[in-house]
PDB file of C-alpha atoms and ligand atoms in Angstrom:
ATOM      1  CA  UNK D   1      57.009-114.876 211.620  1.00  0.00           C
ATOM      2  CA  UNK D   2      58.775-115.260 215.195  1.00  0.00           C
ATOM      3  CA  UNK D   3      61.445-113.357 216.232  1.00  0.00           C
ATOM      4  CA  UNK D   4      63.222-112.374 219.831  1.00  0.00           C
ATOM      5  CA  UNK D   5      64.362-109.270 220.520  1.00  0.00           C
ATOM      6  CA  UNK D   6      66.581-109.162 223.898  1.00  0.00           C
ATOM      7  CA  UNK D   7      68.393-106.054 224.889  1.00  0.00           C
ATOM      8  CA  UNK D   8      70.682-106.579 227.091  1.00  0.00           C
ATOM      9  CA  UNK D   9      72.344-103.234 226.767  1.00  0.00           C
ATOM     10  CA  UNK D  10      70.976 -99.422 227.067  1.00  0.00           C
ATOM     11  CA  UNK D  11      67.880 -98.315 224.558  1.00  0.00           C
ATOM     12  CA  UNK D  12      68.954 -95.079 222.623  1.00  0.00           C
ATOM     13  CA  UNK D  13      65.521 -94.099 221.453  1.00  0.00           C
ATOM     14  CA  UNK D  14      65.053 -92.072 218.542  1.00  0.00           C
ATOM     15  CA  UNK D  15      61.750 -89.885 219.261  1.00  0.00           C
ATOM     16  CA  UNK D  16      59.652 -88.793 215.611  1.00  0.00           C
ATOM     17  CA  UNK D  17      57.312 -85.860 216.440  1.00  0.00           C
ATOM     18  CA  UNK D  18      55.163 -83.586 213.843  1.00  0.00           C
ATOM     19  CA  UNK D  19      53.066 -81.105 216.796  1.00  0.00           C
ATOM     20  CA  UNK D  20      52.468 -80.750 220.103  1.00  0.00           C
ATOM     21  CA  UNK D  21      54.606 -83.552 221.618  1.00  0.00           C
ATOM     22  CA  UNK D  22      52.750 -84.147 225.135  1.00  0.00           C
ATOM     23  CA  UNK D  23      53.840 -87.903 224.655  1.00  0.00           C
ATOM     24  CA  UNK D  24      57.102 -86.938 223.880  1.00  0.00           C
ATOM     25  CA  UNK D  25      56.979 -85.036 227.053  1.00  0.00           C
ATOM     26  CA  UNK D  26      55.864 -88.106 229.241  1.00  0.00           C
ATOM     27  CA  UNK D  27      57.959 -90.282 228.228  1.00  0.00           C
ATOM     28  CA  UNK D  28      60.773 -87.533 228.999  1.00  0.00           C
ATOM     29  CA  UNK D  29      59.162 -87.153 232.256  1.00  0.00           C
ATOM     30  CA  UNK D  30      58.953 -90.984 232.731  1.00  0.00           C
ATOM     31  CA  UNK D  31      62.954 -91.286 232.113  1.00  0.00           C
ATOM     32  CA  UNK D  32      63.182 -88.140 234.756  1.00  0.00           C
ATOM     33  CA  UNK D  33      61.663 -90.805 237.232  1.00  0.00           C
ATOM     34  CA  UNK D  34      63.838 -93.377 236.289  1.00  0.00           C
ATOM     35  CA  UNK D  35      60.451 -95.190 235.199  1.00  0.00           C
ATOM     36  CA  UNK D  36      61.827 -95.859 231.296  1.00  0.00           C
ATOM     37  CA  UNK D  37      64.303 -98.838 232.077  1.00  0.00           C
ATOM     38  CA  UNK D  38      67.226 -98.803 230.280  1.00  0.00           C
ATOM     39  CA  UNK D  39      65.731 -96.712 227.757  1.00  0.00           C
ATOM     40  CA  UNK D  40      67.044 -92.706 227.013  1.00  0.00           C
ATOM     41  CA  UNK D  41      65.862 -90.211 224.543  1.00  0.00           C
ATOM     42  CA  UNK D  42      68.822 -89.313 222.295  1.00  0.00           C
ATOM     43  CA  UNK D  43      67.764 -87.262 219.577  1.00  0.00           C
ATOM     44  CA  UNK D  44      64.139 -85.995 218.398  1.00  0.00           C
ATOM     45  CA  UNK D  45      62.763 -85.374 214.471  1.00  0.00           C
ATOM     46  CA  UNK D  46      60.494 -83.545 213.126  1.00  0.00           C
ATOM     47  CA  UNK D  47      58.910 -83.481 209.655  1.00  0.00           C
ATOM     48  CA  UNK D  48      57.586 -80.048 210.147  1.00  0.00           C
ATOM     49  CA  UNK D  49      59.759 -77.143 211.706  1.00  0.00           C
ATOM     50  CA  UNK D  50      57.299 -75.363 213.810  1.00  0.00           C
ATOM     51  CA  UNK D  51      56.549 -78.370 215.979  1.00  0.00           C
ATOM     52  CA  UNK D  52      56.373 -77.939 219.636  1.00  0.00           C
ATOM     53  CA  UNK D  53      58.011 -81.053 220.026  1.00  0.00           C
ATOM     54  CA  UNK D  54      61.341 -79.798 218.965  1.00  0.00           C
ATOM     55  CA  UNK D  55      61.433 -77.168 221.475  1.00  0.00           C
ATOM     56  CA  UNK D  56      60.627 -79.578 223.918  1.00  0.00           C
ATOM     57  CA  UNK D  57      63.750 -81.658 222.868  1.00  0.00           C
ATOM     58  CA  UNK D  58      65.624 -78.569 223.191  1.00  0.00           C
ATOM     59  CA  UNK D  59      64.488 -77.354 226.851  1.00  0.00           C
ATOM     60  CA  UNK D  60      65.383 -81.238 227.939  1.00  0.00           C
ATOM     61  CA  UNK D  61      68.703 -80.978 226.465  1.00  0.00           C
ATOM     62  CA  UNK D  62      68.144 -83.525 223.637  1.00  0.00           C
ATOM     63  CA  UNK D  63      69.545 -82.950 220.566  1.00  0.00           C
ATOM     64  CA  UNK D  64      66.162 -82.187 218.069  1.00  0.00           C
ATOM     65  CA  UNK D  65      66.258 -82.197 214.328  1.00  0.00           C
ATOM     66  CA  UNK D  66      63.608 -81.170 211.542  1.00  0.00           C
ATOM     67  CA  UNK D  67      63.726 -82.160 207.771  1.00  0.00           C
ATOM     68  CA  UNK D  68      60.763 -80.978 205.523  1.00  0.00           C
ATOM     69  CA  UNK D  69      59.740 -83.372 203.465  1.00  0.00           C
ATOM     70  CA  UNK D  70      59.150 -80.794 200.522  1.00  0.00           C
ATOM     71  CA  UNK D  71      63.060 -79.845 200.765  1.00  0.00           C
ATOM     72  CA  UNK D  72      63.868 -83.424 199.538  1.00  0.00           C
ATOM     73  CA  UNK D  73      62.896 -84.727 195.633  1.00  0.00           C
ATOM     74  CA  UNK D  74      61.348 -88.377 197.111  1.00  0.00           C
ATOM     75  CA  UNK D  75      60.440 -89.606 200.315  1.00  0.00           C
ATOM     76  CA  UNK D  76      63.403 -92.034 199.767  1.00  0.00           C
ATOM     77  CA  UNK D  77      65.504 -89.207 200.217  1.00  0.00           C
ATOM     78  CA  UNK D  78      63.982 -88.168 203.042  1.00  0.00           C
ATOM     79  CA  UNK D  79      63.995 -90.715 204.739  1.00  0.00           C
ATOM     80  CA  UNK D  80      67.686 -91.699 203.878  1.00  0.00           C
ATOM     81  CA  UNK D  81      68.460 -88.336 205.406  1.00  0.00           C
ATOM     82  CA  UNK D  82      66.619 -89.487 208.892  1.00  0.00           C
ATOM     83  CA  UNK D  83      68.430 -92.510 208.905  1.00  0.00           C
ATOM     84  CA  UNK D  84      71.673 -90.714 208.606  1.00  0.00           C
ATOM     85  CA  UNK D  85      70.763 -88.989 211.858  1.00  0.00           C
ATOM     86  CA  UNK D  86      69.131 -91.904 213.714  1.00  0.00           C
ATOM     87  CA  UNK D  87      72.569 -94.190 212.471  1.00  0.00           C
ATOM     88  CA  UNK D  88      74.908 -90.985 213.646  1.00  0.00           C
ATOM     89  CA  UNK D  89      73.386 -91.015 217.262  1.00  0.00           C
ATOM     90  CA  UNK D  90      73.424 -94.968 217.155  1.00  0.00           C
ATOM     91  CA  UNK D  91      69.871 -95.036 217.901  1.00  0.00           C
ATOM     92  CA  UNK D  92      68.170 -98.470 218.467  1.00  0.00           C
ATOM     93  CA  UNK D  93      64.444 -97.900 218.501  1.00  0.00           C
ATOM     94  CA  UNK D  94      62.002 -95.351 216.429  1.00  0.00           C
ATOM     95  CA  UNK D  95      59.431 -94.232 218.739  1.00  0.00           C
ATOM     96  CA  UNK D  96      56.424 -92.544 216.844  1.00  0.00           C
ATOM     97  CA  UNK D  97      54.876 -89.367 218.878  1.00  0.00           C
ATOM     98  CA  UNK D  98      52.278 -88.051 216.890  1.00  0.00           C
ATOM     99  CA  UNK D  99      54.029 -88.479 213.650  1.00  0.00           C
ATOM    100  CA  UNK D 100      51.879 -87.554 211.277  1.00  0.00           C
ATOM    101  CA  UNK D 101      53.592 -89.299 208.087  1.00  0.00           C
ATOM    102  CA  UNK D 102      53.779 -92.700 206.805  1.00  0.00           C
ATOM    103  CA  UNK D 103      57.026 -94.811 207.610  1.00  0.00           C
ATOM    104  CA  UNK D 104      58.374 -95.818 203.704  1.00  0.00           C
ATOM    105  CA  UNK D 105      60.547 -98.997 203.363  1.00  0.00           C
ATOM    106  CA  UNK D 106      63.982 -97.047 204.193  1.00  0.00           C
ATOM    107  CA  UNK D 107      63.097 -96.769 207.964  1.00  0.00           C
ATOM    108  CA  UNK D 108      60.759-100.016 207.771  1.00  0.00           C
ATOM    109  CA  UNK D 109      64.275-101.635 206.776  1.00  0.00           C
ATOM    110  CA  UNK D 110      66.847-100.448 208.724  1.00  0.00           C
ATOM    111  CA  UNK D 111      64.383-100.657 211.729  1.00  0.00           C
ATOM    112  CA  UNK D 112      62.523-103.744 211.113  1.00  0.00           C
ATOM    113  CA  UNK D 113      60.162-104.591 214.007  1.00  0.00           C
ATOM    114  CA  UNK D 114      61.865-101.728 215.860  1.00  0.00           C
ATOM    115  CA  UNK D 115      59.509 -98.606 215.627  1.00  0.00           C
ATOM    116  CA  UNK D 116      56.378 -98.219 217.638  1.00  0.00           C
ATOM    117  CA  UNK D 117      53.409 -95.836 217.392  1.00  0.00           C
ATOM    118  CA  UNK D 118      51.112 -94.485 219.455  1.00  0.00           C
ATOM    119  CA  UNK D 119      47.029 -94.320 218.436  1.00  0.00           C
ATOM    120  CA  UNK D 120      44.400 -93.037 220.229  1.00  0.00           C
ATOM    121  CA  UNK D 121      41.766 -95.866 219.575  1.00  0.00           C
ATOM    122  CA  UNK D 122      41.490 -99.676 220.442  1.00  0.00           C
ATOM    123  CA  UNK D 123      43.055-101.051 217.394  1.00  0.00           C
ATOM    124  CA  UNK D 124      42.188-102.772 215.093  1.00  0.00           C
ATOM    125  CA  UNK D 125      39.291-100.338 215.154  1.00  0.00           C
ATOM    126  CA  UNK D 126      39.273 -96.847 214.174  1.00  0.00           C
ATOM    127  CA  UNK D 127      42.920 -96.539 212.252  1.00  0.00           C
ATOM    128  CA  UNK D 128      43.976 -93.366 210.853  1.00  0.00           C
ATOM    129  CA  UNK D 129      43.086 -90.041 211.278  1.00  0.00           C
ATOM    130  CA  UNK D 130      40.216 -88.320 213.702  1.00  0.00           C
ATOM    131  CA  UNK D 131      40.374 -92.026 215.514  1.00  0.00           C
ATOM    132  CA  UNK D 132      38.394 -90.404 218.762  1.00  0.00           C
ATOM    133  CA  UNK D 133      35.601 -88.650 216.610  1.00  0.00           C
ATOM    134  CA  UNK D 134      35.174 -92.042 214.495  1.00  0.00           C
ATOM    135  CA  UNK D 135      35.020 -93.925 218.003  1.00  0.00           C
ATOM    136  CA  UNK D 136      31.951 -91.533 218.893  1.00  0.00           C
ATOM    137  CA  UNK D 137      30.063 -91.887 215.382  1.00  0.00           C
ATOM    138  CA  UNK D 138      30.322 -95.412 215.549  1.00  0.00           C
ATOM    139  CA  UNK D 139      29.036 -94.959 219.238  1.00  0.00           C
ATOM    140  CA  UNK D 140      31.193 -97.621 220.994  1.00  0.00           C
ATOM    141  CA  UNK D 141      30.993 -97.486 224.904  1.00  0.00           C
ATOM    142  CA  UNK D 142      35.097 -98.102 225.359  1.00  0.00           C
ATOM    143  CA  UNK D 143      37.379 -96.444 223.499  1.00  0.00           C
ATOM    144  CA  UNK D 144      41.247 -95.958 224.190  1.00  0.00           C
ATOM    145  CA  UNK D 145      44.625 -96.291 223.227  1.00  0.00           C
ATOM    146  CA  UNK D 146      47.312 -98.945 221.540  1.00  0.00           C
ATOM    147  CA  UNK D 147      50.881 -99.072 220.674  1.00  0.00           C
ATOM    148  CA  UNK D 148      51.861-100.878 217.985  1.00  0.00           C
ATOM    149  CA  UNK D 149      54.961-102.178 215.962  1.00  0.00           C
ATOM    150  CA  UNK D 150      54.920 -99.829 212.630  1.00  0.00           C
ATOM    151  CA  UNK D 151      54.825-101.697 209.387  1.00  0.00           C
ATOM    152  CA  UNK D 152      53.959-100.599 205.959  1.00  0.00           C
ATOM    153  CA  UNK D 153      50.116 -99.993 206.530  1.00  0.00           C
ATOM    154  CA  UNK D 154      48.303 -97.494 208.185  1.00  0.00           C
ATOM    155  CA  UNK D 155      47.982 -98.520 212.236  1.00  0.00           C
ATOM    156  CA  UNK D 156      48.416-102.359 211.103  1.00  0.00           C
ATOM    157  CA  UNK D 157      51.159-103.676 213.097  1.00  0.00           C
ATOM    158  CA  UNK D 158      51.317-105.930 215.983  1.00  0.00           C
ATOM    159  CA  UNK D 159      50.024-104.834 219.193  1.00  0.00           C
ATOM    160  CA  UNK D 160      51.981-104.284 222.243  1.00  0.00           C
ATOM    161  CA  UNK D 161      50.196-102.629 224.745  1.00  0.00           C
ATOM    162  CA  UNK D 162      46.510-101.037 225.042  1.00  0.00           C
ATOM    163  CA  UNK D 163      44.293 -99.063 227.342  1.00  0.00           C
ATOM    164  CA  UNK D 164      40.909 -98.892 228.076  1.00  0.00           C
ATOM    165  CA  UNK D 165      39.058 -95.725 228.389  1.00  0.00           C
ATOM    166  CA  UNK D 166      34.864 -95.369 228.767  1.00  0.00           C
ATOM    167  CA  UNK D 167      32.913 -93.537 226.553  1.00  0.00           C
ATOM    168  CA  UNK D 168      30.403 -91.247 229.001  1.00  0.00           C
ATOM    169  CA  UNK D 169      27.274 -89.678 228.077  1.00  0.00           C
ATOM    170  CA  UNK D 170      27.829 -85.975 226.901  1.00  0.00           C
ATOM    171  CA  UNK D 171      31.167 -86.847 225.848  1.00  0.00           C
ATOM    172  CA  UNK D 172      32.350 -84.546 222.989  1.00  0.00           C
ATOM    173  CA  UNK D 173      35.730 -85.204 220.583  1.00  0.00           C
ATOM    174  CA  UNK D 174      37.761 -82.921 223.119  1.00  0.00           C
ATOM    175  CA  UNK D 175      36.353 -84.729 226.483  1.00  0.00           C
ATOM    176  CA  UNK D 176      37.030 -88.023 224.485  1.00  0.00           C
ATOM    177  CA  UNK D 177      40.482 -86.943 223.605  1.00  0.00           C
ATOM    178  CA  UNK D 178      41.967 -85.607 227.027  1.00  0.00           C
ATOM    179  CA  UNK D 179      40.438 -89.312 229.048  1.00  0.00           C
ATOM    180  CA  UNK D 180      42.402 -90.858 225.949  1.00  0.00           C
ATOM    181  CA  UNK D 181      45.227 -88.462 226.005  1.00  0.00           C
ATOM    182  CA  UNK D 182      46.321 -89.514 229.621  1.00  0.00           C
ATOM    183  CA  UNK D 183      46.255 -93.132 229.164  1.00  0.00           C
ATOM    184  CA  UNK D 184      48.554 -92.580 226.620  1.00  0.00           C
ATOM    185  CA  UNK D 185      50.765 -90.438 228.778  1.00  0.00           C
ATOM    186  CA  UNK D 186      51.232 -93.667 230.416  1.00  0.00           C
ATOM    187  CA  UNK D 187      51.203 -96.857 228.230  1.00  0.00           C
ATOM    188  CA  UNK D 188      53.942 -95.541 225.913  1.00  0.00           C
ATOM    189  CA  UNK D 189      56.516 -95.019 228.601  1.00  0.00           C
ATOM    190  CA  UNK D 190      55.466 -98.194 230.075  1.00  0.00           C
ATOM    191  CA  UNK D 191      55.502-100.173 226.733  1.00  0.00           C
ATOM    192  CA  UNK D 192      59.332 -98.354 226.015  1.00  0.00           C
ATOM    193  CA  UNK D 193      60.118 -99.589 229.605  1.00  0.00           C
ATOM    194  CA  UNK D 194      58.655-102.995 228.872  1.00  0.00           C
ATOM    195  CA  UNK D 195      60.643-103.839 225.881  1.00  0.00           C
ATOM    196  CA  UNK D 196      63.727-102.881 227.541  1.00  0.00           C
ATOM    197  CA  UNK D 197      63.193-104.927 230.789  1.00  0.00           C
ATOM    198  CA  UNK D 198      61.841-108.185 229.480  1.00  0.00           C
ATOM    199  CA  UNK D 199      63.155-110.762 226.184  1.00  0.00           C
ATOM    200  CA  UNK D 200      59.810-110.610 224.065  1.00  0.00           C
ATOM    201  CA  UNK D 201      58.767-112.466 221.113  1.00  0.00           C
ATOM    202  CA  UNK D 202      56.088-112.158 218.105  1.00  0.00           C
ATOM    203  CA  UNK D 203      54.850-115.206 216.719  1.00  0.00           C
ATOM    204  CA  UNK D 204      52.553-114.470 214.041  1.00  0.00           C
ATOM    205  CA  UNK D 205      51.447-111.010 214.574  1.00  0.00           C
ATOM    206  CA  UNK D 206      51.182-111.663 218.530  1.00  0.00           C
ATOM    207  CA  UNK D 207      53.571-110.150 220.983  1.00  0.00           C
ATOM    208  CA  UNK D 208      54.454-111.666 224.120  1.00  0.00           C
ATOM    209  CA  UNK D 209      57.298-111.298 226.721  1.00  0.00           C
ATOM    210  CA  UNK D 210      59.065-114.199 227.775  1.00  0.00           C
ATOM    211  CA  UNK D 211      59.346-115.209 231.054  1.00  0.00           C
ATOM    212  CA  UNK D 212      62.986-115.949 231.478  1.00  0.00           C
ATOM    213  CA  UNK D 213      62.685-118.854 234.458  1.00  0.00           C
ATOM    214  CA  UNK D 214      60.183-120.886 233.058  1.00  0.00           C
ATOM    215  CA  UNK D 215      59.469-120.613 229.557  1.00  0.00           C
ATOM    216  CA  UNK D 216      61.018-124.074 228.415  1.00  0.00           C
ATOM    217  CA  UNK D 217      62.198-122.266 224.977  1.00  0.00           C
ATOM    218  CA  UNK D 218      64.730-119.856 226.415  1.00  0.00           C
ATOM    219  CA  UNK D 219      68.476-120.628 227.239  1.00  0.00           C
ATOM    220  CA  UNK D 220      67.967-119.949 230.897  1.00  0.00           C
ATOM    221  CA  UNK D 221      64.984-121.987 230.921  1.00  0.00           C
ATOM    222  CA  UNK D 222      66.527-125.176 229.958  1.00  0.00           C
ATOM    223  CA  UNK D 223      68.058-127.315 231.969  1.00  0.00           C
TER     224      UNK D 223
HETATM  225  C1  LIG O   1      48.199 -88.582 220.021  1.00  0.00           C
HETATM  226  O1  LIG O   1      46.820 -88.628 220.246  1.00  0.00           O
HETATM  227  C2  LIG O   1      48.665 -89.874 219.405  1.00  0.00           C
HETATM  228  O2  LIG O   1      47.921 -90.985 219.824  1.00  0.00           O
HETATM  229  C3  LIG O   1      48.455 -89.637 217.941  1.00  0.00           C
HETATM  230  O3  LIG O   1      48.794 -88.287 217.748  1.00  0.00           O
HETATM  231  C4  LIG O   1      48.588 -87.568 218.955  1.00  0.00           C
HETATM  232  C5  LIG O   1      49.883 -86.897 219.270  1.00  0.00           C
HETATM  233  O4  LIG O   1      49.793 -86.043 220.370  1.00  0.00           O
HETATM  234  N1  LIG O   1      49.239 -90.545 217.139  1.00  0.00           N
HETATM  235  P1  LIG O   1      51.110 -85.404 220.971  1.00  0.00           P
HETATM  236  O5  LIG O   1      51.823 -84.668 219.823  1.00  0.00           O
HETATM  237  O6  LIG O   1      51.964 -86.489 221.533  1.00  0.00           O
HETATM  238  O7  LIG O   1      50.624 -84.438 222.023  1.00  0.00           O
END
């Protein structure tokens, strides 16, 4: 599988948030700074109504949306009604925030190779849930972060970006968490920035960025 991806025109990023939403918040803060390239939030979802990420959509001015899953007779329909949203607002990337549902083949369609998530381990170790307590059980000395393309599997896709984090003595699941938490605060703005600064490429499941001047495959490359 190889494919390019160049955007040569603004990001409208669609933001999917179940809870607390502090990544949703940094990479809000990152576009603030001007640090998201050509990337801008333009609307927010929510599976669950009570998430603090939706009133952090709303105190930034972003538009912020949430659709219970139980109101809706299949997660086809669901899904179909996110996608009515995301297509309304002309939204070009799914970014994943602590969304705590699996992505079903409506959204894998419509945004093939287009949705990242965020986990707080150093894939391919420790997918799913309670990734930081699993990282101490298994007692690994680095732990850390990864963003990763979304595809049908749980925390299987292609990997973007990582961060390293050590594991200290006396570190509990909450100390773990927080040295985690602010990598991530980081890579996923970076990563958003990234993809909207540089041509990029996956061949097999490995992502690269292509550099423009002197990789002999791209257009401007060639003499
Ligand atoms: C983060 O640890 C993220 O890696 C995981 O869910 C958590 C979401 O936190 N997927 P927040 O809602 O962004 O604060």
């Amino acid at each position: 599988m190889e494919s390019d991806f160049h955007l040569k025109t603004d990001l409208r990023v669609g933001v999917l948030a179940s809870g607390r939403g502090s990544n949703l918040e940094a990479i809000l803060r990152a576009g603030k700074a001007g640090q998201l390239g050509r990337a801008e939030v333009c609307v927010v979802l929510s599976n669950n109504p009570a998430a603090r990420a939706l009133d952090t959509a709303e105190r930034n001015g972003i538009p912020a949306f949430a659709a219970a899953p139980k109101d809706y007779p299949t997660q086809t329909a669901y899904e179909t009604e996110l996608l009515r949203i995301l297509r309304e607002r002309r939204i070009d990337l799914l970014v994943l925030a602590g969304y705590m549902k699996l992505i079903g083949p409506v959204l894998l369609d419509a945004f093939s190779q287009k949705i990242l998530n965020i986990h707080p381990s150093l894939l391919p170790a420790f997918p799913g849930l309670n990734a930081q307590r699993q990282a101490l059980e298994y007692g690994v000395r680095f732990a850390g972060c990864t963003v990763h393309f979304v595809d049908a599997g749980i925390d299987s896709g292609p990997i973007v970006g990582q961060r390293i984090v050590p594991v200290l003595s006396g570190d509990t699941e909450d100390t773990l968490s927080a040295r985690i938490l602010a990598q991530e605060h980081e890579l996923f703005p970076a990563t958003i920035k990234l993809l909207t600064e540089r041509p990029w490429r996956l061949t097999g499941r490995r992502f690269e960025t292509i550099d423009e001047d002197s990789d002999p495959e791209s257009p401007r490359g060639t003499p």
